[in-house]
Structures are given as C-alpha cells and as structure tokens.
CSV table of C-alpha atoms in Angstrom, one decimal:
chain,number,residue,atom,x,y,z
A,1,UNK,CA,75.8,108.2,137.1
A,2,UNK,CA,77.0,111.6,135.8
A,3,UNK,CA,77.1,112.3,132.1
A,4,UNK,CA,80.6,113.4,132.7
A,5,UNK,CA,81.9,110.2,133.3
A,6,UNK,CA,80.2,108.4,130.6
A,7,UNK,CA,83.1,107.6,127.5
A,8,UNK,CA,81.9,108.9,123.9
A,9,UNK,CA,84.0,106.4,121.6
A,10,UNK,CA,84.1,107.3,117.9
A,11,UNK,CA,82.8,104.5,115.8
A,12,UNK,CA,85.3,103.2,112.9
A,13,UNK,CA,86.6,107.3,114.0
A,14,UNK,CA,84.3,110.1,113.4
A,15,UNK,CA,82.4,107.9,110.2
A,16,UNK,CA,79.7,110.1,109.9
A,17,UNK,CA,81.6,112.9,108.5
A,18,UNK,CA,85.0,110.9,106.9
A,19,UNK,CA,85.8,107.2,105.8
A,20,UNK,CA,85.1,104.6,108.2
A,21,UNK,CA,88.6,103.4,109.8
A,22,UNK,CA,90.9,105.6,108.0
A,23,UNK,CA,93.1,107.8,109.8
A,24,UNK,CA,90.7,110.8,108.4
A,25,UNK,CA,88.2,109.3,110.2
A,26,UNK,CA,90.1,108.5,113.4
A,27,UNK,CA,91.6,111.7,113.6
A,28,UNK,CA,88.8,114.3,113.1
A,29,UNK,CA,87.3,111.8,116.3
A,30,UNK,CA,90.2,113.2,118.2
A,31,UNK,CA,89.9,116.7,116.9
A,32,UNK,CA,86.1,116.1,118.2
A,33,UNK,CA,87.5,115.0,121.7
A,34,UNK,CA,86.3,111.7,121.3
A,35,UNK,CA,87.5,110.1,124.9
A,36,UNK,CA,87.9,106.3,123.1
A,37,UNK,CA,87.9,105.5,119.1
A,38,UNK,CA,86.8,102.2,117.7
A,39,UNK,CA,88.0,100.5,114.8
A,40,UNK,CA,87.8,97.0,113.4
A,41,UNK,CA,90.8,94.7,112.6
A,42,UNK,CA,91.6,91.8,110.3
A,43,UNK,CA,94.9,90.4,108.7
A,44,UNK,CA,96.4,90.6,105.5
A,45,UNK,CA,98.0,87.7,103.4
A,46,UNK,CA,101.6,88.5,105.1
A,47,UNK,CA,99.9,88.6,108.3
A,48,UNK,CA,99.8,92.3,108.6
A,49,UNK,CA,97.2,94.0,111.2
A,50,UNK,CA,95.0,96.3,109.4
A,51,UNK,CA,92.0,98.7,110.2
A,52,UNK,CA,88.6,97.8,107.9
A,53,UNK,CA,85.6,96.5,108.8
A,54,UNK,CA,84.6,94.1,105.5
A,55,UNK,CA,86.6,91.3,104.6
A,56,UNK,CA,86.9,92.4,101.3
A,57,UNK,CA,86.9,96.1,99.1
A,58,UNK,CA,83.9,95.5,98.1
A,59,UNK,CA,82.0,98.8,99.5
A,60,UNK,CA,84.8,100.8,100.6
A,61,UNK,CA,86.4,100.6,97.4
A,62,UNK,CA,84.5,98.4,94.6
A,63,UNK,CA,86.9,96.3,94.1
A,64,UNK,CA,86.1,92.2,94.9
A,65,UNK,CA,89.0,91.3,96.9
A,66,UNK,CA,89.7,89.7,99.9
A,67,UNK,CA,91.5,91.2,102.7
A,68,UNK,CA,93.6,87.9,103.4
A,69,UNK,CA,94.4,88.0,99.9
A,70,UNK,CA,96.1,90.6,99.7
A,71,UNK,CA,99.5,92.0,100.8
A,72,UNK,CA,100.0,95.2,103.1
A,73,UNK,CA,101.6,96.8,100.4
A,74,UNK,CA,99.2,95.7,97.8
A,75,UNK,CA,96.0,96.9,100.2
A,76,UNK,CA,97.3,99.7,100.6
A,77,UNK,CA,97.9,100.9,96.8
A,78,UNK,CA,94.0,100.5,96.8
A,79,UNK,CA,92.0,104.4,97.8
A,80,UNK,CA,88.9,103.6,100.6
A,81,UNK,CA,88.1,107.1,100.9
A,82,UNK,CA,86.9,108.7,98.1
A,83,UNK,CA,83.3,106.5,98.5
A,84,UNK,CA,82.4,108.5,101.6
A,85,UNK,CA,83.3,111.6,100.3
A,86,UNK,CA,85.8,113.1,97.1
A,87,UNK,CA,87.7,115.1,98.9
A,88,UNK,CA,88.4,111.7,101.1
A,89,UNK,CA,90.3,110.6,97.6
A,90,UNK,CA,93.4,109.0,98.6
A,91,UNK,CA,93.2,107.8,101.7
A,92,UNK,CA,94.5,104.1,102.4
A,93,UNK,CA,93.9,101.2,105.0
A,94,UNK,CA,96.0,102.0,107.7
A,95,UNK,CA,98.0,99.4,110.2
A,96,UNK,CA,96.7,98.8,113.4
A,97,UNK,CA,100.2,100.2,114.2
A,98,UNK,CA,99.6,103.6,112.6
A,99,UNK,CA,96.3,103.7,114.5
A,100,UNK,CA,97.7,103.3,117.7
A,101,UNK,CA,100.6,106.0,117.1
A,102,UNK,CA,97.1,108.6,116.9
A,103,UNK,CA,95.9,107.9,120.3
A,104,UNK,CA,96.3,110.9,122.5
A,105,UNK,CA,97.3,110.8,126.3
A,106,UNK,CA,94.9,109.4,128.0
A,107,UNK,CA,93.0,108.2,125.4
A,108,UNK,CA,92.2,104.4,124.3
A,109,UNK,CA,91.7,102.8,121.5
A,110,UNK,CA,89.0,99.5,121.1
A,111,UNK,CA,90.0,97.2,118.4
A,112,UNK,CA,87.4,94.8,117.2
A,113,UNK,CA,88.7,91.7,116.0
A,114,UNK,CA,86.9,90.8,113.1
A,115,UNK,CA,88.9,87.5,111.7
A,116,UNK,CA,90.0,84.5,113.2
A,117,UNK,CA,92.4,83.5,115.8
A,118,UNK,CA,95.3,83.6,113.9
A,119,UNK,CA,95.0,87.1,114.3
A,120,UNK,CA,96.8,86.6,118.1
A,121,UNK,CA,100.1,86.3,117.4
A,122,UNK,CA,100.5,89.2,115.0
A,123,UNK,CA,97.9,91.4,117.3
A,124,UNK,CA,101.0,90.5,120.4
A,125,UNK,CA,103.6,92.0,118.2
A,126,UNK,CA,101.7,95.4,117.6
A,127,UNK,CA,100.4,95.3,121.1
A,128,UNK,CA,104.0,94.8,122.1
A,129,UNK,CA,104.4,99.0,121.5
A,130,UNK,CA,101.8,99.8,124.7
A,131,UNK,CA,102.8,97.1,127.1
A,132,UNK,CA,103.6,99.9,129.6
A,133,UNK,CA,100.1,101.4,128.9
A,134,UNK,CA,98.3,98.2,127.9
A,135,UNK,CA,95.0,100.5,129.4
A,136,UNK,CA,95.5,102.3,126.2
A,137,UNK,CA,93.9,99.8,123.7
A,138,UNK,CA,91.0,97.3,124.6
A,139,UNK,CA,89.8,94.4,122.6
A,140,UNK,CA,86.1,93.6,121.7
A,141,UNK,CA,84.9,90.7,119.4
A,142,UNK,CA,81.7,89.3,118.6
A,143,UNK,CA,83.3,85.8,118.7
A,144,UNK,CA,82.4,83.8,122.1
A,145,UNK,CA,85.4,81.5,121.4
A,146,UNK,CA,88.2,83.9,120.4
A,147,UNK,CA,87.1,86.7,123.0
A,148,UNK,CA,88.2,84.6,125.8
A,149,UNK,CA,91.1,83.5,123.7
A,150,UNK,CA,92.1,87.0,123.8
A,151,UNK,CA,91.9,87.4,127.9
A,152,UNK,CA,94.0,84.4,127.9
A,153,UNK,CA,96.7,85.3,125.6
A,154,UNK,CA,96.4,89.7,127.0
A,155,UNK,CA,95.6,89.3,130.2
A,156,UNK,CA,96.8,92.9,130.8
A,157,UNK,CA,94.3,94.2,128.4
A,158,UNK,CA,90.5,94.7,129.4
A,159,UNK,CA,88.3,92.6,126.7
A,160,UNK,CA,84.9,93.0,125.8
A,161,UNK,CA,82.3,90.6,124.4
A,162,UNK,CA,80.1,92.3,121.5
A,163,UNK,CA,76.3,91.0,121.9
A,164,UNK,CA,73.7,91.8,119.8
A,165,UNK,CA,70.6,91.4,121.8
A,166,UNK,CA,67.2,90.9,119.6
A,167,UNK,CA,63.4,90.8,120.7
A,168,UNK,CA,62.5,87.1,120.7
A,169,UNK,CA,58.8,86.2,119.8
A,170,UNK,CA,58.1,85.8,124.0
A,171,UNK,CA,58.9,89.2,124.2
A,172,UNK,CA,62.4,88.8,125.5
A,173,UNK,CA,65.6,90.4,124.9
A,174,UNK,CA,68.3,87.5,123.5
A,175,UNK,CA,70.5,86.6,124.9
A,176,UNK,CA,69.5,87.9,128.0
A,177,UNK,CA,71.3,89.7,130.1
A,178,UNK,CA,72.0,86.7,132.3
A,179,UNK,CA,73.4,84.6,129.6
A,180,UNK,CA,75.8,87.4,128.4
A,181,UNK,CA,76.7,87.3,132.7
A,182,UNK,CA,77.4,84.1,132.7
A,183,UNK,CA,79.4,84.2,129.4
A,184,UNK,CA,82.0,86.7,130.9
A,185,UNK,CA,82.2,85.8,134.1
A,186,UNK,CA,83.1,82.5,133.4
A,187,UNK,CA,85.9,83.5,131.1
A,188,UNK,CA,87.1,86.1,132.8
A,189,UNK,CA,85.9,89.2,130.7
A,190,UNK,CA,86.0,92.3,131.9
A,191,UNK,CA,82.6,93.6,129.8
A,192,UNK,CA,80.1,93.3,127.4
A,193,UNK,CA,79.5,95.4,124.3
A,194,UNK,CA,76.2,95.7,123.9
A,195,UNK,CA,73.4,96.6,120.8
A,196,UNK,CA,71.2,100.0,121.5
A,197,UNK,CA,68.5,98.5,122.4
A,198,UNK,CA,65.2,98.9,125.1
A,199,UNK,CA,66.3,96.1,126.7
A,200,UNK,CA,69.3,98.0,128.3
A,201,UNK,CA,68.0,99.7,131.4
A,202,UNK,CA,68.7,100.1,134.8
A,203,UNK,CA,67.8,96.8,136.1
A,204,UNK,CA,69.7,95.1,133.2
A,205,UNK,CA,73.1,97.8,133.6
A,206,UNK,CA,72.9,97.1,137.3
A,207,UNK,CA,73.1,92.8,137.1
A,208,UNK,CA,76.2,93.3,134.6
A,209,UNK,CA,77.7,95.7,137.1
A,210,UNK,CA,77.3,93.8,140.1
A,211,UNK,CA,79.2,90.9,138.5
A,212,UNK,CA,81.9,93.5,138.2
A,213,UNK,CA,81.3,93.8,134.1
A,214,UNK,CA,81.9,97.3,132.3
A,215,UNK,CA,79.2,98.0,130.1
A,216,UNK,CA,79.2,99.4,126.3
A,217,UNK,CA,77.0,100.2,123.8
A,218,UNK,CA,76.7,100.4,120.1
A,219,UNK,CA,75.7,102.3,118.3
A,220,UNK,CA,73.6,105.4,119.7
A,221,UNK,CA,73.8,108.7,117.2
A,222,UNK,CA,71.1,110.8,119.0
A,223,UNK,CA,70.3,112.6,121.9
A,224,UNK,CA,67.8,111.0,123.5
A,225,UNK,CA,69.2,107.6,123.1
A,226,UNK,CA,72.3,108.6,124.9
A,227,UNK,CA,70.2,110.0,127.6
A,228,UNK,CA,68.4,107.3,128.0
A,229,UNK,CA,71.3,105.2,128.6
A,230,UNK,CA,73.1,107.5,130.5
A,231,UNK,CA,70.5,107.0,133.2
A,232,UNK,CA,70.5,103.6,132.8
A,233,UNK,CA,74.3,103.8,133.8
A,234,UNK,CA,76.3,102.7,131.1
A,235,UNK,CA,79.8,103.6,131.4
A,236,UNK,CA,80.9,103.8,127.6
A,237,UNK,CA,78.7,104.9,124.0
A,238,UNK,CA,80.0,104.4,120.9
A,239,UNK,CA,78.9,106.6,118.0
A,240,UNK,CA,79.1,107.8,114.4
A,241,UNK,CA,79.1,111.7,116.1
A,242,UNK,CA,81.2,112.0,119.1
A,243,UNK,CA,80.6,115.6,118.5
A,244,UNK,CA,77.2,115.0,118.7
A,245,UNK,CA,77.1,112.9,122.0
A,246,UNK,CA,79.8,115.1,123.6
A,247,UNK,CA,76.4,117.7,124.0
A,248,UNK,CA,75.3,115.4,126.3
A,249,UNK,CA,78.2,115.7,129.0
C-alpha cells in the first residue's frame, strides 16, 4: 500500500498542541493538512450535539458536572481550553454543527459517539446539513449495540466499530480479529477502528480486508509505529500530530 494513500486523521483535532475537541484544536488539524479529524460526541440536557470526550468538566475544565446536565447554552458559558494551554483561555465546547461547518472540501469528519442511543435522533437533524455529501462525516463507537444501530438509522454513512484489542494470558490478541469480522459483517459495518497494537499486521489487515472492512487505527504518534502499519496496509491513522504523521507520506 503506498504511504500516500494512507488517511492521517487528527485526534479530538491537532490535541497535542491545542484543547482536545475545540475548534482550536480542529482547526490547527486542518491548517496541518490533516486528511480526516476526529472528535467525540455526547448530548446535552436540551438534547444538543456537542464535541467533548468526558461526560463531565471534570478534566477539561474542573468543574463536576455532567454533560447531560447541562444546557447548550449553560456548557458553553464554561472555558475548556485554558487547561491545555493559557493562551487556549476562552475557548468553549463547540456543536457538532459548528464542527462540521470546518471540514474543508474533501475532507471528513469521524464522530465518535460516546453516549447512548438517544443520541440518533438529534445526530439525524445535524447530519441532515451533509446529506448530499454524507461521505463527509463517518460514525465510530465503541458500543457493539448502538454501532449497528447507527448503520440502520444512516445507512448513507460509513460506520466503524472501535475495538480495543488486549494480550490475553494465552498470548492472544482479544478479541481477535475474527470476532471483530464477524461482528461487522453481520451488521453491516463498513470497518473496524482498531487499538495500536502488535497484533495488527499484515495477516490480520488482510482478513478484515477481504471481508470488505476498512481498517483504522488509534492512536499512533510516532514514526515507526505508522510505518509499521503502513506496511501492514491500514487505510486510515489517527493521531495527536498529523503534522507529525504527514512525514511519513
């Protein structure tokens, strides 16, 4: 596979340098010609999409409160930026709508659901905006139920399932790389999201492929990682450092 075709996606934006899932963040990835960006998704209390990772302000801006608690327009009087860095002071929790008004031409956008399914009906309204270019934003989740609940209700839209694969005690990378097969085939998933791991090589790209699976991974911030996958044949890395990663092609 040629490193030119491999997609550098910026994790929560370009979060090694500005605050995860801002619009900072998400920008500078741009600016860094990031080909994808990632960011993570859950709702407020009036049902509003929003782009942060935790369910709460906790760590991005010490205050212990729920997302689903919360109002848009009460999240948003709350500054997540000045914890990565000061001059980050200001910056709010964006809507997945003001995310998606960023994404260049030809770009996409992977949104990872991180709350329940209740999260469908608002997520058709935003995604009602790139309906004539639903190849602009793709869906990934960690959730085996609601992933497929997502194919079902955006069919138009290419959906992921996140795996985290760990080293069992026999040596074996779980869930293996059949399981994860099975799991998206028989739902109708159009890839897997993998952890950086050994156990992604060739052999393993190659069975995911041949079922007709796109494969990801998370999250690789140095050279020889990406390389590594690269000849392994992954089609997409995502990374703190697209700046970084973009050496590589």
């Amino acid at each position: 596979m040629a490193a030119q075709s491999v997609e550098i996606i910026g994790h929560r934006g370009a979060s090694i340098a500005a605050p995860e899932n801002t619009l900072a963040a998400i920008n500078l990835a741009w600016k860094w010609n990031a080909d994808a960006v990632e960011i993570d998704v859950h709702l407020t209390r009036d049902r509003q999409v929003v782009a942060i990772h935790d369910d709460s302000l906790l760590r991005t801006s010490q205050a212990d409160v729920l997302i689903k608690d919360l109002s848009l327009a009460e999240l948003q009087t709350y500054d997540v930026g000045q914890w990565k860095f000061p001059q980050f002071a200001g910056e709010r929790v964006p809507t997945l709508d003001e995310v998606i008004a960023t994404i260049p031409r030809g770009k996409r956008l992977y949104v990872e659901l991180k709350c329940e399914a209740d999260v469908l009906e608002p997520l058709a309204e935003v995604l009602a905006s790139v309906q004539e270019h639903p190849e602009s934003v793709v869906l990934i989740g960690f959730d085996p139920e609601l992933m497929p609940a997502a194919k079902r209700r955006f069919p138009a839209h290419k959906v992921l399932q996140v795996v985290e694969q760990t080293l069992s005690a026999a040596n074996v990378w779980t869930p293996t790389i059949d399981e994860i097969v099975a799991h998206c085939v028989r739902h109708g998933l159009d890839g897997a999201d993998l952890s950086n791991t050994l156990g992604v090589d060739r052999a393993a790209v190659d069975k995911l492929k041949s079922a007709g699976l796109s494969v990801c991974i998370w999250t690789v911030n140095n050279i020889e990682d990406a390389r590594r996958l690269i000849d392994a044949g992954v089609d997409s890395l995502t990374t703190d450092d697209p700046r970084l990663l973009s050496s590589v092609r």
